[in-house]
Coordinates of C-alpha atoms in Angstrom, one line a residue:
Chain A
M1 CA 24.3 -56.3 28.3
S2 CA 24.7 -59.2 30.7
A3 CA 26.3 -58.8 34.0
P4 CA 29.5 -60.4 35.4
D5 CA 28.5 -63.4 37.5
Y6 CA 31.6 -65.5 38.1
Y7 CA 30.2 -67.6 40.9
D8 CA 26.7 -68.2 39.5
L9 CA 25.0 -65.9 42.0
E10 CA 22.1 -66.2 39.6
A11 CA 21.4 -69.6 41.2
L12 CA 21.0 -67.9 44.6
L13 CA 18.3 -65.6 43.4
T14 CA 14.6 -66.3 43.2
A15 CA 12.7 -65.8 40.0
E16 CA 11.1 -62.7 41.5
E17 CA 14.5 -61.2 42.4
R18 CA 15.8 -61.9 38.9
L19 CA 12.7 -60.3 37.3
T20 CA 13.1 -57.3 39.6
R21 CA 16.7 -56.9 38.6
D22 CA 16.0 -57.4 34.9
T23 CA 13.2 -54.9 35.0
V24 CA 15.2 -52.1 36.6
R25 CA 18.2 -53.0 34.3
A26 CA 16.1 -52.6 31.2
F27 CA 14.6 -49.3 32.5
V28 CA 18.1 -47.9 33.3
E29 CA 19.5 -49.0 29.9
Q30 CA 16.7 -47.6 27.9
E31 CA 15.6 -44.6 29.8
C32 CA 18.6 -43.4 31.9
L33 CA 21.8 -44.2 30.1
P34 CA 20.9 -42.1 27.0
L35 CA 20.6 -39.1 29.3
I36 CA 23.3 -39.6 31.9
E37 CA 26.5 -38.3 30.2
G38 CA 24.7 -35.1 29.2
C39 CA 23.3 -34.6 32.7
F40 CA 26.7 -35.3 34.2
S41 CA 28.4 -32.8 32.0
R42 CA 25.8 -30.1 32.6
E43 CA 25.8 -30.8 36.3
E44 CA 22.1 -31.6 36.5
F45 CA 19.9 -34.3 37.8
P46 CA 17.5 -36.0 35.2
R47 CA 14.4 -34.9 37.1
Q48 CA 12.1 -36.1 34.4
L49 CA 12.9 -39.7 35.5
I50 CA 11.6 -39.2 39.0
P51 CA 7.9 -39.9 38.2
R52 CA 8.9 -42.8 36.1
L53 CA 11.1 -44.3 38.9
G54 CA 8.0 -43.8 41.1
E55 CA 5.8 -45.7 38.7
L56 CA 8.4 -48.4 38.6
G57 CA 8.2 -48.6 42.4
V58 CA 11.9 -48.2 43.3
F59 CA 11.3 -45.6 46.1
G60 CA 11.2 -47.3 49.5
A61 CA 10.8 -50.7 47.7
N62 CA 11.7 -52.6 50.8
L63 CA 9.2 -50.9 53.0
K64 CA 5.8 -52.4 53.6
G65 CA 2.4 -50.7 53.1
Y66 CA 1.8 -47.1 52.3
G67 CA 2.0 -47.8 48.6
C68 CA 5.5 -49.3 48.9
A69 CA 6.4 -52.5 47.0
G70 CA 7.3 -54.5 50.1
M71 CA 10.2 -56.4 48.5
N72 CA 12.7 -58.4 50.4
N73 CA 16.2 -56.9 50.9
V74 CA 18.0 -58.9 48.2
A75 CA 15.5 -57.7 45.6
Y76 CA 15.9 -54.1 47.0
G77 CA 19.6 -54.4 46.8
L78 CA 19.5 -55.6 43.2
V79 CA 17.4 -52.5 42.4
M80 CA 20.1 -50.3 43.9
Q81 CA 22.8 -52.2 42.0
E82 CA 21.0 -51.6 38.7
L83 CA 20.4 -47.9 39.4
E84 CA 24.1 -47.4 40.2
R85 CA 25.1 -49.4 37.1
G86 CA 23.6 -46.4 35.4
D87 CA 25.0 -43.7 37.7
S88 CA 25.8 -43.2 41.4
G89 CA 23.7 -40.0 41.3
L90 CA 20.6 -41.9 40.2
R91 CA 21.1 -44.4 43.0
S92 CA 21.8 -41.6 45.5
M93 CA 18.5 -39.9 44.6
A94 CA 16.7 -43.2 45.3
S95 CA 18.7 -44.0 48.4
V96 CA 18.0 -40.6 50.0
Q97 CA 14.3 -40.7 49.0
G98 CA 13.7 -44.3 50.2
G99 CA 16.5 -45.2 52.6
L100 CA 16.8 -41.9 54.5
A101 CA 13.7 -39.7 54.1
M102 CA 10.9 -42.3 53.7
Y103 CA 12.6 -44.6 56.2
A104 CA 12.8 -41.9 58.8
I105 CA 9.1 -41.3 58.5
Y106 CA 8.3 -45.0 58.3
A107 CA 10.4 -45.9 61.3
Y108 CA 9.9 -42.9 63.6
G109 CA 6.9 -41.0 62.2
A110 CA 3.4 -40.7 63.6
E111 CA 0.7 -42.6 61.7
E112 CA -0.6 -39.3 60.4
Q113 CA 2.8 -38.4 59.0
K114 CA 3.2 -41.8 57.4
R115 CA -0.2 -41.5 55.7
R116 CA 0.5 -38.0 54.5
W117 CA 4.0 -38.5 53.1
L118 CA 4.8 -42.1 52.3
P119 CA 2.3 -42.8 49.4
P120 CA 3.2 -39.7 47.4
M121 CA 6.9 -40.2 48.1
A122 CA 6.7 -43.8 46.9
R123 CA 5.1 -42.6 43.7
G124 CA 7.8 -39.9 43.2
E125 CA 5.2 -37.1 43.5
A126 CA 6.8 -35.8 46.7
I127 CA 10.6 -35.7 47.1
G128 CA 12.4 -36.0 50.4
C129 CA 15.8 -35.0 51.7
F130 CA 17.7 -35.7 54.9
G131 CA 19.6 -33.0 56.8
L132 CA 22.1 -34.4 59.2
T133 CA 25.5 -33.3 58.1
E134 CA 26.6 -29.7 58.8
P135 CA 29.4 -27.6 57.4
D136 CA 31.5 -28.2 60.5
H137 CA 30.1 -31.6 61.6
G138 CA 30.5 -34.5 59.2
S139 CA 31.8 -37.7 60.7
D140 CA 30.9 -36.4 64.2
P141 CA 27.2 -35.6 63.8
G142 CA 26.8 -35.6 67.6
G143 CA 28.5 -32.2 67.6
M144 CA 25.7 -30.7 65.4
E145 CA 24.8 -27.0 66.0
A146 CA 21.3 -27.0 64.7
R147 CA 18.9 -26.2 67.5
A148 CA 15.2 -26.6 68.0
R149 CA 13.6 -24.7 70.9
Q150 CA 10.0 -25.0 72.0
V151 CA 8.0 -21.7 72.1
G152 CA 4.5 -22.3 73.2
D153 CA 3.0 -25.0 71.0
E154 CA 5.6 -24.5 68.3
W155 CA 9.2 -25.5 67.6
V156 CA 11.7 -22.9 66.4
L157 CA 14.4 -24.4 64.3
S158 CA 17.8 -22.8 63.4
G159 CA 20.9 -24.2 61.7
V160 CA 22.7 -25.0 58.5
K161 CA 22.8 -28.5 56.9
R162 CA 25.3 -29.1 54.0
W163 CA 25.9 -31.8 51.4
I164 CA 22.2 -32.6 51.3
T165 CA 21.2 -34.8 48.3
N166 CA 17.8 -33.7 46.7
G167 CA 17.9 -30.6 49.0
S168 CA 16.7 -27.9 46.6
I169 CA 14.0 -30.1 45.0
A170 CA 12.7 -31.6 48.2
D171 CA 9.1 -31.1 49.2
V172 CA 9.9 -32.3 52.7
A173 CA 13.2 -32.2 54.6
I174 CA 14.0 -34.5 57.5
V175 CA 16.1 -32.1 59.6
W176 CA 17.9 -33.4 62.7
A177 CA 18.5 -30.8 65.5
K178 CA 19.2 -30.7 69.2
T179 CA 16.2 -29.7 71.2
T180 CA 16.6 -27.2 74.0
P181 CA 16.8 -27.6 76.9
D182 CA 17.2 -31.4 77.0
D183 CA 20.0 -31.4 74.4
E184 CA 18.6 -34.5 72.6
I185 CA 18.8 -35.0 68.9
R186 CA 15.4 -35.2 67.3
G187 CA 14.0 -35.2 63.7
F188 CA 11.7 -32.6 62.2
L189 CA 9.7 -32.6 59.0
V190 CA 10.3 -29.2 57.3
E191 CA 8.1 -28.5 54.3
R192 CA 9.2 -26.6 51.3
G193 CA 8.0 -23.0 51.5
T194 CA 8.0 -22.8 55.3
P195 CA 9.2 -19.2 56.2
G196 CA 12.8 -19.1 57.2
Y197 CA 13.7 -22.3 55.3
G198 CA 15.6 -22.2 52.1
A199 CA 17.9 -24.5 50.1
H200 CA 20.5 -23.7 47.5
D201 CA 22.7 -25.9 45.4
L202 CA 26.4 -26.5 45.8
K203 CA 28.1 -26.3 42.4
G204 CA 31.6 -27.0 41.2
K205 CA 31.5 -30.7 42.0
F206 CA 33.8 -33.0 40.1
S207 CA 31.8 -36.0 41.3
L208 CA 28.1 -37.0 41.5
R209 CA 27.5 -34.2 39.0
A210 CA 24.2 -35.8 37.9
S211 CA 22.9 -35.4 41.4
I212 CA 21.5 -32.4 43.3
T213 CA 23.6 -31.5 46.3
S214 CA 22.4 -28.6 48.4
E215 CA 22.8 -26.5 51.6
L216 CA 19.7 -26.1 53.8
V217 CA 19.5 -22.9 55.7
L218 CA 17.0 -22.7 58.6
E219 CA 16.6 -19.3 60.3
D220 CA 14.1 -19.3 63.1
V221 CA 11.8 -21.7 61.2
R222 CA 8.5 -22.0 63.1
L223 CA 7.1 -25.5 63.0
P224 CA 3.9 -26.9 64.5
A225 CA 4.2 -29.5 67.3
S226 CA 3.1 -32.1 64.7
A227 CA 6.3 -31.6 62.7
I228 CA 8.5 -33.6 65.1
L229 CA 9.2 -37.3 64.5
P230 CA 7.8 -38.7 67.7
G231 CA 9.3 -42.2 67.6
V232 CA 13.0 -41.5 68.4
A233 CA 15.4 -39.4 70.3
G234 CA 19.2 -39.4 70.1
L235 CA 21.7 -40.2 67.4
K236 CA 20.2 -43.7 67.0
G237 CA 17.5 -41.9 65.0
P238 CA 19.6 -40.7 62.1
F239 CA 21.9 -43.8 62.4
G240 CA 19.0 -46.1 61.9
C241 CA 18.3 -44.3 58.6
L242 CA 21.9 -44.3 57.6
N243 CA 22.1 -48.0 58.1
Q244 CA 19.2 -48.5 55.8
A245 CA 20.7 -46.3 53.1
R246 CA 24.2 -47.8 53.6
Y247 CA 22.8 -51.2 52.9
G248 CA 21.6 -50.0 49.5
I249 CA 25.1 -48.5 48.8
V250 CA 26.6 -51.9 49.5
W251 CA 24.8 -53.2 46.4
G252 CA 24.9 -50.0 44.4
A253 CA 28.7 -49.9 44.4
I254 CA 28.7 -53.4 42.8
G255 CA 26.7 -51.9 39.9
A256 CA 29.2 -49.2 39.3
A257 CA 32.0 -51.7 39.5
M258 CA 30.2 -54.0 37.0
A259 CA 29.8 -51.2 34.5
C260 CA 33.6 -50.4 34.7
Y261 CA 34.6 -54.0 34.5
E262 CA 32.4 -54.7 31.5
T263 CA 33.7 -51.7 29.7
A264 CA 37.3 -52.5 30.5
L265 CA 37.0 -56.2 29.4
D266 CA 35.3 -55.2 26.1
Y267 CA 37.9 -52.5 25.5
A268 CA 40.8 -54.8 26.3
L269 CA 39.6 -57.4 23.9
N270 CA 39.2 -55.0 21.1
R271 CA 42.1 -52.6 21.6
V272 CA 45.0 -53.8 19.5
Q273 CA 48.6 -52.7 20.4
F274 CA 51.8 -54.5 19.3
D275 CA 49.6 -56.5 16.9
R276 CA 47.3 -58.1 19.5
P277 CA 44.5 -57.3 21.8
I278 CA 45.8 -55.7 25.0
A279 CA 43.7 -58.3 26.9
G280 CA 46.4 -60.8 25.9
F281 CA 49.0 -58.9 28.0
Q282 CA 49.7 -60.3 31.5
L283 CA 49.5 -56.9 33.2
V284 CA 46.1 -56.2 31.7
Q285 CA 44.9 -59.7 32.6
Q286 CA 46.0 -59.2 36.2
K287 CA 43.9 -56.0 36.4
L288 CA 40.8 -57.8 34.9
V289 CA 41.3 -60.7 37.4
D290 CA 41.6 -58.3 40.3
M291 CA 38.4 -56.6 39.2
I292 CA 36.3 -59.7 38.8
T293 CA 37.6 -61.1 42.1
E294 CA 36.6 -58.0 44.0
I295 CA 33.2 -57.8 42.2
T296 CA 32.5 -61.5 43.1
K297 CA 33.5 -61.0 46.7
A298 CA 31.3 -57.9 47.0
Q299 CA 28.4 -59.8 45.5
L300 CA 28.6 -62.6 48.0
L301 CA 29.0 -60.1 50.9
A302 CA 26.0 -58.2 49.7
H303 CA 23.8 -61.2 49.2
R304 CA 24.6 -62.6 52.6
L305 CA 24.0 -59.3 54.2
G306 CA 20.6 -59.1 52.6
I307 CA 19.6 -62.4 54.0
L308 CA 20.8 -61.4 57.5
K309 CA 18.7 -58.2 57.1
D310 CA 15.6 -60.2 56.0
E311 CA 16.1 -62.4 59.0
G312 CA 16.2 -59.3 61.2
R313 CA 19.6 -60.1 62.7
V314 CA 21.9 -57.8 60.8
R315 CA 24.2 -55.7 62.9
A316 CA 25.2 -52.1 62.0
Q317 CA 28.8 -53.1 62.1
Q318 CA 28.2 -55.8 59.5
V319 CA 26.7 -53.1 57.2
S320 CA 29.8 -50.9 57.9
L321 CA 32.1 -53.7 56.9
A322 CA 30.3 -54.2 53.7
K323 CA 29.9 -50.5 52.9
R324 CA 33.6 -50.0 53.5
N325 CA 34.7 -53.0 51.4
N326 CA 32.3 -52.8 48.5
V327 CA 32.7 -49.1 47.9
G328 CA 36.4 -49.1 48.5
Q329 CA 36.8 -52.0 46.1
A330 CA 34.4 -50.5 43.5
L331 CA 36.6 -47.4 43.5
H332 CA 39.7 -49.5 43.1
T333 CA 38.0 -51.4 40.3
A334 CA 37.0 -48.2 38.6
R335 CA 40.6 -46.9 38.7
L336 CA 41.9 -50.1 37.2
A337 CA 39.3 -49.8 34.4
R338 CA 40.3 -46.2 33.8
D339 CA 43.9 -47.4 33.5
I340 CA 43.1 -50.1 31.0
L341 CA 41.3 -47.7 28.8
G342 CA 44.3 -45.4 28.6
A343 CA 43.5 -42.0 27.2
N344 CA 40.0 -43.2 26.4
G345 CA 39.6 -43.7 30.1
I346 CA 39.3 -40.0 30.7
V347 CA 36.6 -39.1 28.1
N348 CA 32.9 -39.5 28.4
A349 CA 32.6 -41.7 25.4
Y350 CA 33.0 -44.4 28.0
P351 CA 31.2 -44.5 31.4
V352 CA 34.4 -45.3 33.4
I353 CA 35.7 -41.9 34.4
R354 CA 32.2 -40.8 35.4
H355 CA 31.8 -43.9 37.7
M356 CA 35.3 -43.4 39.0
L357 CA 34.7 -39.8 40.0
N358 CA 31.3 -40.7 41.4
L359 CA 32.7 -43.4 43.6
E360 CA 35.0 -40.9 45.3
T361 CA 31.9 -39.4 46.8
V362 CA 30.3 -42.8 47.6
N363 CA 33.5 -43.7 49.4
T364 CA 33.1 -40.6 51.6
Y365 CA 29.4 -40.2 52.2
E366 CA 27.3 -42.2 54.6
G367 CA 30.3 -42.8 56.7
T368 CA 33.7 -42.5 55.2
Y369 CA 35.9 -45.5 54.5
D370 CA 38.0 -44.6 57.5
M371 CA 35.1 -44.1 59.9
H372 CA 33.7 -47.6 58.9
T373 CA 37.2 -49.0 59.6
L374 CA 37.0 -47.5 63.1
I375 CA 33.4 -48.8 63.7
V376 CA 34.4 -52.3 62.8
G377 CA 37.7 -51.9 64.7
R378 CA 35.8 -50.9 67.9
D379 CA 33.5 -53.8 67.4
L380 CA 36.4 -56.2 67.2
T381 CA 38.4 -54.8 70.1
G382 CA 35.9 -53.1 72.3
L383 CA 38.3 -50.1 72.2
D384 CA 36.9 -46.8 70.7
A385 CA 39.5 -45.2 68.5
V386 CA 37.7 -41.9 68.1
R387 CA 37.0 -41.0 71.7
Chain B
M1 CA -14.5 -57.9 28.3
K2 CA -12.3 -60.9 28.4
I3 CA -9.0 -60.7 26.5
L4 CA -6.6 -63.5 25.9
A5 CA -3.0 -62.6 25.2
T6 CA -0.3 -65.1 24.2
V7 CA 3.2 -65.2 25.7
K8 CA 6.0 -67.3 24.3
R9 CA 9.4 -67.8 26.0
V10 CA 12.2 -67.0 23.5
P11 CA 15.9 -66.2 23.7
D12 CA 16.7 -62.5 24.4
P13 CA 17.2 -60.8 21.0
E14 CA 20.3 -59.2 22.5
T15 CA 21.8 -62.7 23.3
S16 CA 24.3 -64.0 20.8
I17 CA 23.0 -67.3 19.7
K18 CA 25.3 -70.3 19.1
V19 CA 24.3 -73.3 17.0
K20 CA 25.1 -76.7 18.4
P21 CA 28.1 -78.4 16.6
D22 CA 25.8 -81.1 15.3
G23 CA 23.4 -78.6 13.9
S24 CA 20.5 -80.1 15.9
G25 CA 19.5 -76.8 17.5
I26 CA 20.8 -73.8 19.4
V27 CA 22.9 -74.0 22.6
A28 CA 20.2 -73.2 25.2
D29 CA 22.6 -73.0 28.2
N30 CA 23.6 -69.6 29.6
I31 CA 21.3 -67.6 27.4
K32 CA 18.7 -65.2 28.8
W33 CA 15.1 -65.9 28.1
V34 CA 12.5 -63.3 27.7
V35 CA 8.9 -62.7 26.6
N36 CA 8.7 -62.7 22.8
P37 CA 8.8 -58.9 22.1
F38 CA 5.7 -59.1 19.8
D39 CA 3.8 -60.9 22.6
E40 CA 4.9 -58.2 25.0
I41 CA 3.1 -55.7 22.7
A42 CA 0.1 -58.0 22.8
V43 CA 0.1 -58.0 26.6
E44 CA 0.4 -54.3 26.6
E45 CA -2.4 -53.8 24.2
S46 CA -4.6 -56.1 26.2
L47 CA -3.8 -54.2 29.4
R48 CA -4.7 -50.9 27.7
I49 CA -8.1 -52.2 26.7
K50 CA -8.6 -53.4 30.3
E51 CA -7.8 -50.0 31.6
K52 CA -10.4 -48.4 29.3
V53 CA -13.1 -51.0 29.6
A54 CA -14.3 -51.5 33.2
G55 CA -14.6 -55.0 34.4
S56 CA -12.2 -56.5 31.8
E57 CA -10.0 -59.4 32.4
V58 CA -6.7 -60.2 30.8
V59 CA -5.7 -63.9 30.7
L60 CA -2.3 -64.9 29.5
V61 CA -1.6 -68.2 27.8
S62 CA 1.7 -69.9 26.9
V63 CA 2.4 -73.2 25.2
G64 CA 5.8 -74.5 26.1
A65 CA 8.2 -75.9 28.7
K66 CA 7.4 -75.5 32.4
V67 CA 10.1 -72.8 32.7
A68 CA 7.8 -70.6 30.6
Q69 CA 6.2 -69.8 34.0
E70 CA 8.8 -67.1 34.3
Q71 CA 7.6 -65.3 31.2
L72 CA 4.0 -65.6 32.3
R73 CA 4.9 -64.1 35.7
T74 CA 6.5 -61.2 33.8
G75 CA 3.1 -60.6 32.1
L76 CA 1.3 -61.0 35.4
A77 CA 3.7 -58.4 36.9
M78 CA 2.8 -56.1 34.0
G79 CA -0.8 -56.3 35.2
A80 CA -2.5 -59.3 33.6
D81 CA -5.0 -61.1 35.9
R82 CA -4.2 -64.7 35.5
A83 CA -2.2 -67.2 33.3
I84 CA -2.5 -70.6 31.8
L85 CA 0.5 -72.6 30.8
V86 CA 0.0 -75.6 28.5
V87 CA 3.0 -77.7 29.3
A88 CA 4.7 -79.2 26.3
E89 CA 8.4 -79.8 26.9
D90 CA 9.1 -80.5 23.2
G91 CA 8.8 -77.5 20.9
L92 CA 5.6 -77.7 18.9
E93 CA 5.0 -76.8 15.3
P94 CA 2.8 -73.8 14.6
L95 CA -0.3 -75.9 13.6
A96 CA 0.0 -77.9 16.9
V97 CA 0.3 -74.7 18.9
A98 CA -2.7 -73.3 17.0
R99 CA -4.7 -76.4 17.9
V100 CA -3.8 -76.2 21.5
L101 CA -4.7 -72.5 21.6
V102 CA -8.1 -73.3 20.0
K103 CA -8.8 -75.7 22.9
V104 CA -7.9 -73.0 25.5
I105 CA -9.9 -70.4 23.6
E106 CA -12.9 -72.7 23.5
S107 CA -12.8 -73.2 27.2
E108 CA -12.0 -69.6 28.1
Q109 CA -14.3 -68.0 25.5
P110 CA -12.6 -64.6 25.3
D111 CA -14.0 -61.7 23.3
L112 CA -10.7 -60.9 21.8
V113 CA -7.4 -62.8 21.4
V114 CA -4.2 -60.6 20.9
M115 CA -1.0 -62.4 19.8
G116 CA 2.4 -61.4 18.6
K117 CA 2.5 -61.6 14.8
Q118 CA 5.4 -64.0 15.1
S119 CA 7.9 -65.2 17.7
I120 CA 11.4 -64.0 17.2
D121 CA 12.9 -67.5 17.5
D122 CA 11.2 -69.5 14.8
D123 CA 9.8 -66.6 12.8
S124 CA 6.9 -68.7 11.5
N125 CA 4.2 -66.0 11.6
A126 CA 1.5 -68.6 11.4
V127 CA -0.2 -69.4 14.7
G128 CA -2.6 -66.5 14.8
Q129 CA -3.8 -67.1 11.2
M130 CA -4.1 -70.8 11.8
A131 CA -6.0 -70.4 15.0
A132 CA -8.5 -68.0 13.5
E133 CA -9.0 -70.4 10.6
L134 CA -9.6 -73.3 12.9
L135 CA -12.1 -71.3 15.0
G136 CA -13.8 -69.7 12.0
W137 CA -13.1 -66.3 13.5
P138 CA -12.1 -63.1 11.8
Q139 CA -8.5 -62.1 12.0
A140 CA -6.4 -59.0 11.5
T141 CA -2.7 -59.5 11.4
F142 CA 0.2 -57.0 11.7
A143 CA -1.9 -54.5 13.6
S144 CA -0.4 -51.1 14.2
K145 CA -3.6 -49.7 15.7
L146 CA -6.5 -51.4 17.4
E147 CA -9.8 -49.7 18.3
L148 CA -12.9 -51.1 19.8
A149 CA -16.4 -49.8 19.2
G150 CA -18.2 -48.3 22.3
D151 CA -20.2 -51.4 22.7
Q152 CA -17.1 -53.6 22.3
K153 CA -18.8 -55.7 19.7
T154 CA -16.6 -54.6 16.8
A155 CA -12.9 -54.1 16.4
T156 CA -11.2 -51.8 13.9
V157 CA -7.6 -52.6 13.1
T158 CA -5.0 -50.7 11.1
R159 CA -2.5 -53.0 9.4
E160 CA 0.8 -52.1 8.0
V161 CA 1.0 -53.4 4.5
D162 CA 3.6 -52.9 1.8
G163 CA 3.5 -49.2 0.8
G164 CA 0.7 -48.1 3.0
L165 CA -2.0 -48.8 5.6
E166 CA -5.1 -50.9 5.4
T167 CA -8.0 -50.6 7.9
L168 CA -10.2 -53.6 8.7
S169 CA -13.3 -53.8 10.8
F170 CA -14.8 -57.0 12.0
P171 CA -17.2 -58.3 14.7
L172 CA -15.8 -59.9 17.8
P173 CA -14.7 -62.4 18.8
G174 CA -11.6 -62.3 16.7
I175 CA -7.9 -62.6 16.6
V176 CA -5.5 -59.7 16.3
T177 CA -1.7 -60.1 15.8
T178 CA 0.5 -57.3 16.8
D179 CA 3.2 -55.4 14.8
L180 CA 6.0 -53.4 16.3
R181 CA 4.4 -50.0 16.2
L182 CA 1.2 -50.9 17.9
N183 CA 2.4 -49.6 21.3
E184 CA 5.4 -49.4 23.6
P185 CA 5.1 -52.0 26.3
R186 CA 5.3 -50.8 29.9
Y187 CA 7.9 -52.0 32.4
A188 CA 6.6 -54.4 35.1
S189 CA 6.5 -52.4 38.3
L190 CA 8.1 -53.6 41.5
P191 CA 4.7 -53.7 43.3
G192 CA 3.4 -55.5 40.2
I193 CA 6.1 -58.1 40.6
M194 CA 5.0 -58.6 44.3
K195 CA 1.3 -58.9 43.3
A196 CA 2.1 -61.3 40.5
R197 CA 3.2 -63.9 43.0
K198 CA -0.4 -64.3 44.3
K199 CA -2.0 -64.4 40.9
E200 CA -3.3 -67.7 39.5
L201 CA -1.0 -69.6 37.1
K202 CA -2.8 -72.8 36.0
E203 CA -0.9 -75.6 34.3
I204 CA -2.4 -78.0 31.8
E205 CA -0.5 -81.0 30.4
V206 CA -0.7 -80.8 26.6
G207 CA -1.7 -84.5 26.5
A208 CA -4.8 -83.7 28.5
L209 CA -6.2 -81.6 25.7
G210 CA -6.6 -84.4 23.2
V211 CA -5.3 -82.7 20.1
D212 CA -2.8 -83.9 17.5
V213 CA 0.5 -82.2 18.2
A214 CA 2.7 -84.7 16.4
P215 CA 5.3 -82.9 14.2
K216 CA 4.7 -83.0 10.5
A217 CA 8.2 -81.8 9.6
R218 CA 11.6 -82.9 10.7
L219 CA 14.4 -80.4 11.6
V220 CA 17.2 -81.4 9.3
K221 CA 19.9 -78.9 10.2
M222 CA 20.6 -75.5 11.7
E223 CA 23.6 -73.5 10.7
P224 CA 24.9 -70.1 11.6
P225 CA 25.1 -67.5 8.8
P226 CA 28.5 -67.4 7.1
K227 CA 31.1 -65.2 8.7
R228 CA 31.5 -61.9 6.9
Q229 CA 34.7 -61.7 4.9
A230 CA 37.0 -58.8 5.4
G231 CA 36.8 -56.0 2.9
K232 CA 39.4 -55.0 0.4
K233 CA 41.0 -51.6 -0.2
V234 CA 41.4 -50.4 -3.7
A235 CA 43.9 -47.8 -4.9
S236 CA 41.9 -46.2 -7.7
V237 CA 38.6 -45.9 -9.4
E238 CA 40.0 -47.9 -12.4
E239 CA 40.9 -50.8 -10.1
L240 CA 37.5 -50.6 -8.4
V241 CA 35.6 -50.8 -11.8
H242 CA 37.9 -53.5 -12.9
L243 CA 37.2 -55.6 -9.8
L244 CA 33.5 -55.0 -10.0
H245 CA 33.6 -56.5 -13.5
T246 CA 36.0 -59.4 -12.9
E247 CA 35.6 -60.3 -9.3
A248 CA 32.3 -59.2 -8.0
K249 CA 30.7 -59.5 -11.5
V250 CA 28.1 -57.0 -10.7
I251 CA 28.6 -54.7 -13.6

């Protein structure tokens, strides 16, 4: 399967970037796609793929040292694109592992914490999750209720975190809580099996079904002083991680859109109604043109963003603009594809309905479409619409 | 132990190939190029030996256009140690490729050469055999299993032959060509791709080797297979039998 490339983006990629993309694409096509519809329908994550993804080196692939691949951000983005061409749940697992959990340790952790966790996490032998969102605090994480108070040499952590990808399979959770008495948000490493800490899965999802989504419950969890991430205090800690993961989503969404577009184009060329392929009808052509236009724009946006990130001058608002656009347009593209497929668009013989349902989540998590609108709006006007 | 594995740049077998209107070749634009799948198996087998036998080195060699660098980098990303590209912009015939390989083998002096049994573009299935003959080395083609003796002086190869298996044993150095079931090649890893960039890829101009690579045959024409005709529905067994007699003339 080739990928849509209307503007010869191929020419902008280095040989290494192309090889990276093609390697992950082959892995996803051969190892993931045969499993994914079954996983989605059974509401389970293909856990057997985790060590293989680790072997491939996708976890934290844009981090340097500690067993990470140390790729540039365009190559990393292409990895995310190919994973999400398979399924948003697959990419989510890798995003949370690399972009959120590993990145938190990488950017804010003590040397000892990095050495302990990053190499096994890169290999997929240890799994991480990231607890920021709470049942009552989503877009406004600053209102979090999780608390950490110091008792002697220890921290005592209490709170509930919800919508946590990888939660119940995580060996280490990065949990953000407000410390008492200074009321500052700080990150803590909570290991599986710590007394008072538990995770259970949220079921009944109609989206991201091939992904683990959990609730973390922390009841007076006692942690040693060494469990705190020493490098950061305040919301900029979790926001720094989110920015990293959102960048991956900017590319991932393109992958899901590509899968929908390719399926729709192929279907339209082969589906005959009124004695000709439906691709010959103007209304269908318009949908296909809208889809490839949005994919092409999203590709160019993502590529430019990757270069800005490699040059170290990307701004969070630029990531917000791209996350908002690329996911919003991928969702739009998926809905158009579903429409072109008619009744076949709602069954799992085609990947379209799965991608479409997944993208509803992707449009919401890591900053909703509307929140990113307000972030860019504030950046343009200097006026904050939420406060 | 030093192992030499060959890597040929070929069109992706998934690509739909178009023949040029004048029949002089295939349309090379906009097709994806990959490592010949049988060579990929050769690289994998070489890497497995390297992983078992401490101190081994895997050297890749390709004979072809400069762009074949990409396929050699893929093999380096899988884990090979270094690569040699003999640059020959015009496609060479099997005998010419074999002569070129012999030169490389003479200068590298590997203990074992592992090659794809054929490349999936020209399907000649000749270079391994010719190179062994030119070197006076033992050869085992169509290998589905390759084992080395503990002292690495002898190779034992299982070959898939019509209706069964044949097992050969021969002293090294020798040439083994790979069949499909020898192994399942690994994926290059992302750290492997990063490491490959620093590995040596030496280029040699084919002219510098002083071998006769002049073609002995001329490509007359290429043509695509005929389009499949639409089938026909018959109403009864009688009609079917009648048509098998009169139209298909098979009974």
